[in-house]
Amino acid sequence: MPADTHPQDATKIALSPDGMLRIEQELIEDDRSGPWETTRVFALPGGALLAHATSHGYAPEPPRFPAHGVVVLPLTDRSGQWRQVRIDAVARGFRLLPGEVDEPLALLSKRLGLDEPAAHYTPPPAVVSAAQTFLMLLTTFGSLVFVLGGLWMMWSGHTAKDRWTGLAGVVFFGGCMWGSLSEMRQRR
């Protein structure tokens, strides 16, 4: 059996060669959605938290330290795409690579799309065919006829049974007519 290249629930710690940064990457395996990696970047000494982001999946490469107080690491954005992020501890800023401009660290999660609420999906309006419109009009007209018949039966019935049957017809077919009218109104 091959060895597991990604141990479950593991924390990786990387220190910059200049001793200014500490990167903690905590990997959590979720049976339902796969691996999640939480990345935290701390400024040393003192341990001030510079950045905190959660990425879906395994990081494709380890953090790199190209300059004094700078780390380049992969993070996922809202759509799940891996982005290279350059974090500068001295300037307290970040840059999305390649070619973006420097921005304050407070905007990192917003630029990755992690702070925004989930987009609300609104389905497109249903297309109503002429046959559906005709069927709704026919149902409404037929229900109206039976409601009028039930009213006539209630007023002209000779027994209590006739009047109760007329009332049941008015209630039932009135409900059918109301449902048909509301369906037509929603489809407009």
PDB file of C-alpha atoms in Angstrom:
ATOM      1  CA  MET A   1       0.000   0.000   0.000  1.00  0.00           C
ATOM      2  CA  PRO A   2       1.508   3.392  -0.970  1.00  0.00           C
ATOM      3  CA  ALA A   3       2.320   5.896   1.727  1.00  0.00           C
ATOM      4  CA  ASP A   4      -0.120   8.793   2.226  1.00  0.00           C
ATOM      5  CA  THR A   5       1.565  11.883   0.804  1.00  0.00           C
ATOM      6  CA  HIS A   6      -0.863  14.200   2.638  1.00  0.00           C
ATOM      7  CA  PRO A   7      -1.225  13.250   6.309  1.00  0.00           C
ATOM      8  CA  GLN A   8      -4.613  13.987   7.820  1.00  0.00           C
ATOM      9  CA  ASP A   9      -5.027  16.841  10.287  1.00  0.00           C
ATOM     10  CA  ALA A  10      -1.367  17.928  10.045  1.00  0.00           C
ATOM     11  CA  THR A  11       0.154  21.340  10.734  1.00  0.00           C
ATOM     12  CA  LYS A  12       3.186  22.474   8.745  1.00  0.00           C
ATOM     13  CA  ILE A  13       5.287  25.352  10.061  1.00  0.00           C
ATOM     14  CA  ALA A  14       7.728  27.319   7.940  1.00  0.00           C
ATOM     15  CA  LEU A  15      10.067  30.037   9.213  1.00  0.00           C
ATOM     16  CA  SER A  16      11.599  32.617   6.912  1.00  0.00           C
ATOM     17  CA  PRO A  17      15.416  32.563   6.662  1.00  0.00           C
ATOM     18  CA  ASP A  18      15.568  36.116   8.047  1.00  0.00           C
ATOM     19  CA  GLY A  19      13.444  35.165  11.085  1.00  0.00           C
ATOM     20  CA  MET A  20      10.727  37.766  10.361  1.00  0.00           C
ATOM     21  CA  LEU A  21       7.881  35.434   9.337  1.00  0.00           C
ATOM     22  CA  ARG A  22       6.258  32.257  10.592  1.00  0.00           C
ATOM     23  CA  ILE A  23       3.811  30.451   8.284  1.00  0.00           C
ATOM     24  CA  GLU A  24       1.451  27.835   9.720  1.00  0.00           C
ATOM     25  CA  GLN A  25      -0.477  25.637   7.307  1.00  0.00           C
ATOM     26  CA  GLU A  26      -3.024  23.391   8.981  1.00  0.00           C
ATOM     27  CA  LEU A  27      -4.474  20.631   6.817  1.00  0.00           C
ATOM     28  CA  ILE A  28      -7.843  19.121   7.716  1.00  0.00           C
ATOM     29  CA  GLU A  29      -9.367  16.237   5.767  1.00  0.00           C
ATOM     30  CA  ASP A  30     -13.147  16.468   5.451  1.00  0.00           C
ATOM     31  CA  ASP A  31     -14.880  13.272   4.309  1.00  0.00           C
ATOM     32  CA  ARG A  32     -17.647  15.214   2.587  1.00  0.00           C
ATOM     33  CA  SER A  33     -15.759  17.983   0.792  1.00  0.00           C
ATOM     34  CA  GLY A  34     -12.116  16.963   0.682  1.00  0.00           C
ATOM     35  CA  PRO A  35      -9.069  18.678   2.196  1.00  0.00           C
ATOM     36  CA  TRP A  36      -9.062  22.213   3.611  1.00  0.00           C
ATOM     37  CA  GLU A  37      -5.870  24.098   4.340  1.00  0.00           C
ATOM     38  CA  THR A  38      -5.856  27.027   6.754  1.00  0.00           C
ATOM     39  CA  THR A  39      -2.859  29.316   6.282  1.00  0.00           C
ATOM     40  CA  ARG A  40      -1.762  31.862   8.869  1.00  0.00           C
ATOM     41  CA  VAL A  41       1.150  34.278   8.460  1.00  0.00           C
ATOM     42  CA  PHE A  42       2.666  35.751  11.630  1.00  0.00           C
ATOM     43  CA  ALA A  43       5.216  38.560  11.979  1.00  0.00           C
ATOM     44  CA  LEU A  44       8.120  37.768  14.318  1.00  0.00           C
ATOM     45  CA  PRO A  45       9.078  38.654  16.980  1.00  0.00           C
ATOM     46  CA  GLY A  46       5.807  39.196  18.760  1.00  0.00           C
ATOM     47  CA  GLY A  47       3.611  36.924  16.679  1.00  0.00           C
ATOM     48  CA  ALA A  48       1.239  39.521  15.171  1.00  0.00           C
ATOM     49  CA  LEU A  49      -1.174  37.829  12.773  1.00  0.00           C
ATOM     50  CA  LEU A  50      -0.668  39.315   9.299  1.00  0.00           C
ATOM     51  CA  ALA A  51      -2.914  37.073   7.205  1.00  0.00           C
ATOM     52  CA  HIS A  52      -5.408  34.270   7.674  1.00  0.00           C
ATOM     53  CA  ALA A  53      -7.013  32.370   4.777  1.00  0.00           C
ATOM     54  CA  THR A  54      -8.658  29.018   4.188  1.00  0.00           C
ATOM     55  CA  SER A  55      -7.985  27.215   0.931  1.00  0.00           C
ATOM     56  CA  HIS A  56      -9.713  24.177  -0.516  1.00  0.00           C
ATOM     57  CA  GLY A  57      -7.315  21.405  -1.473  1.00  0.00           C
ATOM     58  CA  TYR A  58      -3.616  20.799  -1.086  1.00  0.00           C
ATOM     59  CA  ALA A  59      -1.264  23.707  -1.761  1.00  0.00           C
ATOM     60  CA  PRO A  60       0.503  23.045  -5.072  1.00  0.00           C
ATOM     61  CA  GLU A  61       3.821  24.348  -3.718  1.00  0.00           C
ATOM     62  CA  PRO A  62       5.392  25.352  -0.405  1.00  0.00           C
ATOM     63  CA  PRO A  63       5.816  28.986   0.665  1.00  0.00           C
ATOM     64  CA  ARG A  64       8.819  30.831  -0.809  1.00  0.00           C
ATOM     65  CA  PHE A  65      10.824  33.650   0.775  1.00  0.00           C
ATOM     66  CA  PRO A  66      12.196  35.764  -2.118  1.00  0.00           C
ATOM     67  CA  ALA A  67      13.244  38.799  -0.059  1.00  0.00           C
ATOM     68  CA  HIS A  68      13.686  40.134   3.463  1.00  0.00           C
ATOM     69  CA  GLY A  69      10.286  39.981   5.262  1.00  0.00           C
ATOM     70  CA  VAL A  70       8.454  38.703   2.163  1.00  0.00           C
ATOM     71  CA  VAL A  71       6.647  35.415   1.575  1.00  0.00           C
ATOM     72  CA  VAL A  72       4.995  34.143  -1.615  1.00  0.00           C
ATOM     73  CA  LEU A  73       2.442  31.435  -1.051  1.00  0.00           C
ATOM     74  CA  PRO A  74      -0.498  29.851  -2.902  1.00  0.00           C
ATOM     75  CA  LEU A  75      -4.054  30.536  -1.681  1.00  0.00           C
ATOM     76  CA  THR A  76      -7.401  29.763  -3.283  1.00  0.00           C
ATOM     77  CA  ASP A  77      -9.930  32.421  -4.162  1.00  0.00           C
ATOM     78  CA  ARG A  78     -13.717  32.148  -3.936  1.00  0.00           C
ATOM     79  CA  SER A  79     -13.920  30.167  -7.177  1.00  0.00           C
ATOM     80  CA  GLY A  80     -11.344  27.619  -5.979  1.00  0.00           C
ATOM     81  CA  GLN A  81      -8.535  28.827  -8.256  1.00  0.00           C
ATOM     82  CA  TRP A  82      -5.038  28.877  -6.790  1.00  0.00           C
ATOM     83  CA  ARG A  83      -3.544  32.376  -6.690  1.00  0.00           C
ATOM     84  CA  GLN A  84       0.023  33.347  -5.821  1.00  0.00           C
ATOM     85  CA  VAL A  85       0.014  35.939  -3.034  1.00  0.00           C
ATOM     86  CA  ARG A  86       3.086  37.986  -2.086  1.00  0.00           C
ATOM     87  CA  ILE A  87       2.902  39.212   1.520  1.00  0.00           C
ATOM     88  CA  ASP A  88       5.303  41.896   2.733  1.00  0.00           C
ATOM     89  CA  ALA A  89       5.627  41.974   6.528  1.00  0.00           C
ATOM     90  CA  VAL A  90       7.519  45.278   6.617  1.00  0.00           C
ATOM     91  CA  ALA A  91       5.040  47.224   4.450  1.00  0.00           C
ATOM     92  CA  ARG A  92       2.057  45.300   5.900  1.00  0.00           C
ATOM     93  CA  GLY A  93       0.746  44.744   2.379  1.00  0.00           C
ATOM     94  CA  PHE A  94       0.125  42.056  -0.198  1.00  0.00           C
ATOM     95  CA  ARG A  95       0.161  41.684  -3.955  1.00  0.00           C
ATOM     96  CA  LEU A  96      -1.671  39.126  -6.102  1.00  0.00           C
ATOM     97  CA  LEU A  97       0.795  37.766  -8.644  1.00  0.00           C
ATOM     98  CA  PRO A  98       1.468  38.302 -11.439  1.00  0.00           C
ATOM     99  CA  GLY A  99       1.336  42.015 -12.026  1.00  0.00           C
ATOM    100  CA  GLU A 100      -1.116  43.316  -9.432  1.00  0.00           C
ATOM    101  CA  VAL A 101      -0.446  46.368  -7.245  1.00  0.00           C
ATOM    102  CA  ASP A 102       0.397  46.459  -3.548  1.00  0.00           C
ATOM    103  CA  GLU A 103      -2.643  46.620  -1.250  1.00  0.00           C
ATOM    104  CA  PRO A 104      -3.149  46.698   2.539  1.00  0.00           C
ATOM    105  CA  LEU A 105      -3.306  43.309   4.248  1.00  0.00           C
ATOM    106  CA  ALA A 106      -6.796  44.077   5.575  1.00  0.00           C
ATOM    107  CA  LEU A 107      -8.109  43.695   2.007  1.00  0.00           C
ATOM    108  CA  LEU A 108      -6.633  40.240   1.346  1.00  0.00           C
ATOM    109  CA  SER A 109      -9.693  38.146   2.169  1.00  0.00           C
ATOM    110  CA  LYS A 110     -11.934  40.545   0.263  1.00  0.00           C
ATOM    111  CA  ARG A 111      -9.703  40.395  -2.844  1.00  0.00           C
ATOM    112  CA  LEU A 112      -9.764  36.608  -2.686  1.00  0.00           C
ATOM    113  CA  GLY A 113     -13.568  36.783  -2.433  1.00  0.00           C
ATOM    114  CA  LEU A 114     -13.716  35.089   0.960  1.00  0.00           C
ATOM    115  CA  ASP A 115     -15.660  37.855   2.788  1.00  0.00           C
ATOM    116  CA  GLU A 116     -18.494  38.267   0.323  1.00  0.00           C
ATOM    117  CA  PRO A 117     -21.787  36.533   0.973  1.00  0.00           C
ATOM    118  CA  ALA A 118     -22.705  33.707  -1.317  1.00  0.00           C
ATOM    119  CA  ALA A 119     -24.383  34.856  -4.473  1.00  0.00           C
ATOM    120  CA  HIS A 120     -28.128  34.327  -4.402  1.00  0.00           C
ATOM    121  CA  TYR A 121     -29.288  32.256  -7.341  1.00  0.00           C
ATOM    122  CA  THR A 122     -32.473  33.411  -9.011  1.00  0.00           C
ATOM    123  CA  PRO A 123     -33.693  31.065 -11.716  1.00  0.00           C
ATOM    124  CA  PRO A 124     -34.677  32.640 -15.003  1.00  0.00           C
ATOM    125  CA  PRO A 125     -38.380  33.288 -15.442  1.00  0.00           C
ATOM    126  CA  ALA A 126     -40.285  30.371 -16.887  1.00  0.00           C
ATOM    127  CA  VAL A 127     -41.310  30.755 -20.491  1.00  0.00           C
ATOM    128  CA  VAL A 128     -45.082  30.418 -20.774  1.00  0.00           C
ATOM    129  CA  SER A 129     -46.311  28.877 -23.987  1.00  0.00           C
ATOM    130  CA  ALA A 130     -49.633  29.694 -25.625  1.00  0.00           C
ATOM    131  CA  ALA A 131     -50.913  26.200 -24.781  1.00  0.00           C
ATOM    132  CA  GLN A 132     -50.156  26.709 -21.063  1.00  0.00           C
ATOM    133  CA  THR A 133     -51.902  30.088 -21.090  1.00  0.00           C
ATOM    134  CA  PHE A 134     -54.935  28.570 -22.828  1.00  0.00           C
ATOM    135  CA  LEU A 135     -55.059  25.722 -20.281  1.00  0.00           C
ATOM    136  CA  MET A 136     -54.919  28.169 -17.349  1.00  0.00           C
ATOM    137  CA  LEU A 137     -57.707  30.294 -18.875  1.00  0.00           C
ATOM    138  CA  LEU A 138     -59.791  27.171 -19.502  1.00  0.00           C
ATOM    139  CA  THR A 139     -59.247  25.995 -15.904  1.00  0.00           C
ATOM    140  CA  THR A 140     -60.188  29.415 -14.538  1.00  0.00           C
ATOM    141  CA  PHE A 141     -63.330  29.659 -16.682  1.00  0.00           C
ATOM    142  CA  GLY A 142     -64.387  26.071 -15.872  1.00  0.00           C
ATOM    143  CA  SER A 143     -63.884  26.675 -12.144  1.00  0.00           C
ATOM    144  CA  LEU A 144     -65.950  29.861 -12.366  1.00  0.00           C
ATOM    145  CA  VAL A 145     -68.802  27.936 -14.002  1.00  0.00           C
ATOM    146  CA  PHE A 146     -68.759  25.325 -11.221  1.00  0.00           C
ATOM    147  CA  VAL A 147     -68.590  28.024  -8.508  1.00  0.00           C
ATOM    148  CA  LEU A 148     -71.685  29.675 -10.005  1.00  0.00           C
ATOM    149  CA  GLY A 149     -73.368  26.272 -10.214  1.00  0.00           C
ATOM    150  CA  GLY A 150     -72.577  25.637  -6.547  1.00  0.00           C
ATOM    151  CA  LEU A 151     -74.032  29.026  -5.579  1.00  0.00           C
ATOM    152  CA  TRP A 152     -77.183  28.275  -7.575  1.00  0.00           C
ATOM    153  CA  MET A 153     -77.413  24.857  -5.881  1.00  0.00           C
ATOM    154  CA  MET A 154     -77.045  26.465  -2.412  1.00  0.00           C
ATOM    155  CA  TRP A 155     -79.884  28.955  -3.021  1.00  0.00           C
ATOM    156  CA  SER A 156     -82.285  26.739  -4.890  1.00  0.00           C
ATOM    157  CA  GLY A 157     -81.656  23.452  -3.042  1.00  0.00           C
ATOM    158  CA  HIS A 158     -84.721  21.941  -1.336  1.00  0.00           C
ATOM    159  CA  THR A 159     -82.848  19.936   1.301  1.00  0.00           C
ATOM    160  CA  ALA A 160     -79.940  20.604   3.618  1.00  0.00           C
ATOM    161  CA  LYS A 161     -77.933  17.994   1.703  1.00  0.00           C
ATOM    162  CA  ASP A 162     -78.361  19.993  -1.532  1.00  0.00           C
ATOM    163  CA  ARG A 163     -77.271  23.223   0.142  1.00  0.00           C
ATOM    164  CA  TRP A 164     -74.204  21.583   1.775  1.00  0.00           C
ATOM    165  CA  THR A 165     -73.253  19.977  -1.551  1.00  0.00           C
ATOM    166  CA  GLY A 166     -73.514  23.396  -3.235  1.00  0.00           C
ATOM    167  CA  LEU A 167     -71.329  24.948  -0.518  1.00  0.00           C
ATOM    168  CA  ALA A 168     -68.725  22.170  -0.954  1.00  0.00           C
ATOM    169  CA  GLY A 169     -68.702  22.866  -4.711  1.00  0.00           C
ATOM    170  CA  VAL A 170     -68.237  26.600  -4.133  1.00  0.00           C
ATOM    171  CA  VAL A 171     -65.336  26.013  -1.723  1.00  0.00           C
ATOM    172  CA  PHE A 172     -63.601  23.350  -3.851  1.00  0.00           C
ATOM    173  CA  PHE A 173     -63.943  25.016  -7.247  1.00  0.00           C
ATOM    174  CA  GLY A 174     -63.300  28.452  -5.713  1.00  0.00           C
ATOM    175  CA  GLY A 175     -59.966  27.095  -4.482  1.00  0.00           C
ATOM    176  CA  CYS A 176     -59.243  25.723  -7.964  1.00  0.00           C
ATOM    177  CA  MET A 177     -60.056  29.086  -9.513  1.00  0.00           C
ATOM    178  CA  TRP A 178     -57.895  30.960  -6.982  1.00  0.00           C
ATOM    179  CA  GLY A 179     -54.956  28.579  -7.620  1.00  0.00           C
ATOM    180  CA  SER A 180     -55.280  28.992 -11.372  1.00  0.00           C
ATOM    181  CA  LEU A 181     -55.444  32.796 -11.127  1.00  0.00           C
ATOM    182  CA  SER A 182     -52.404  32.968  -8.819  1.00  0.00           C
ATOM    183  CA  GLU A 183     -50.435  30.698 -11.157  1.00  0.00           C
ATOM    184  CA  MET A 184     -51.247  32.971 -14.094  1.00  0.00           C
ATOM    185  CA  ARG A 185     -50.190  36.046 -12.110  1.00  0.00           C
ATOM    186  CA  GLN A 186     -46.847  34.477 -11.116  1.00  0.00           C
ATOM    187  CA  ARG A 187     -46.023  33.618 -14.717  1.00  0.00           C
ATOM    188  CA  ARG A 188     -46.326  37.217 -15.926  1.00  0.00           C
TER     189      ARG A 188
END
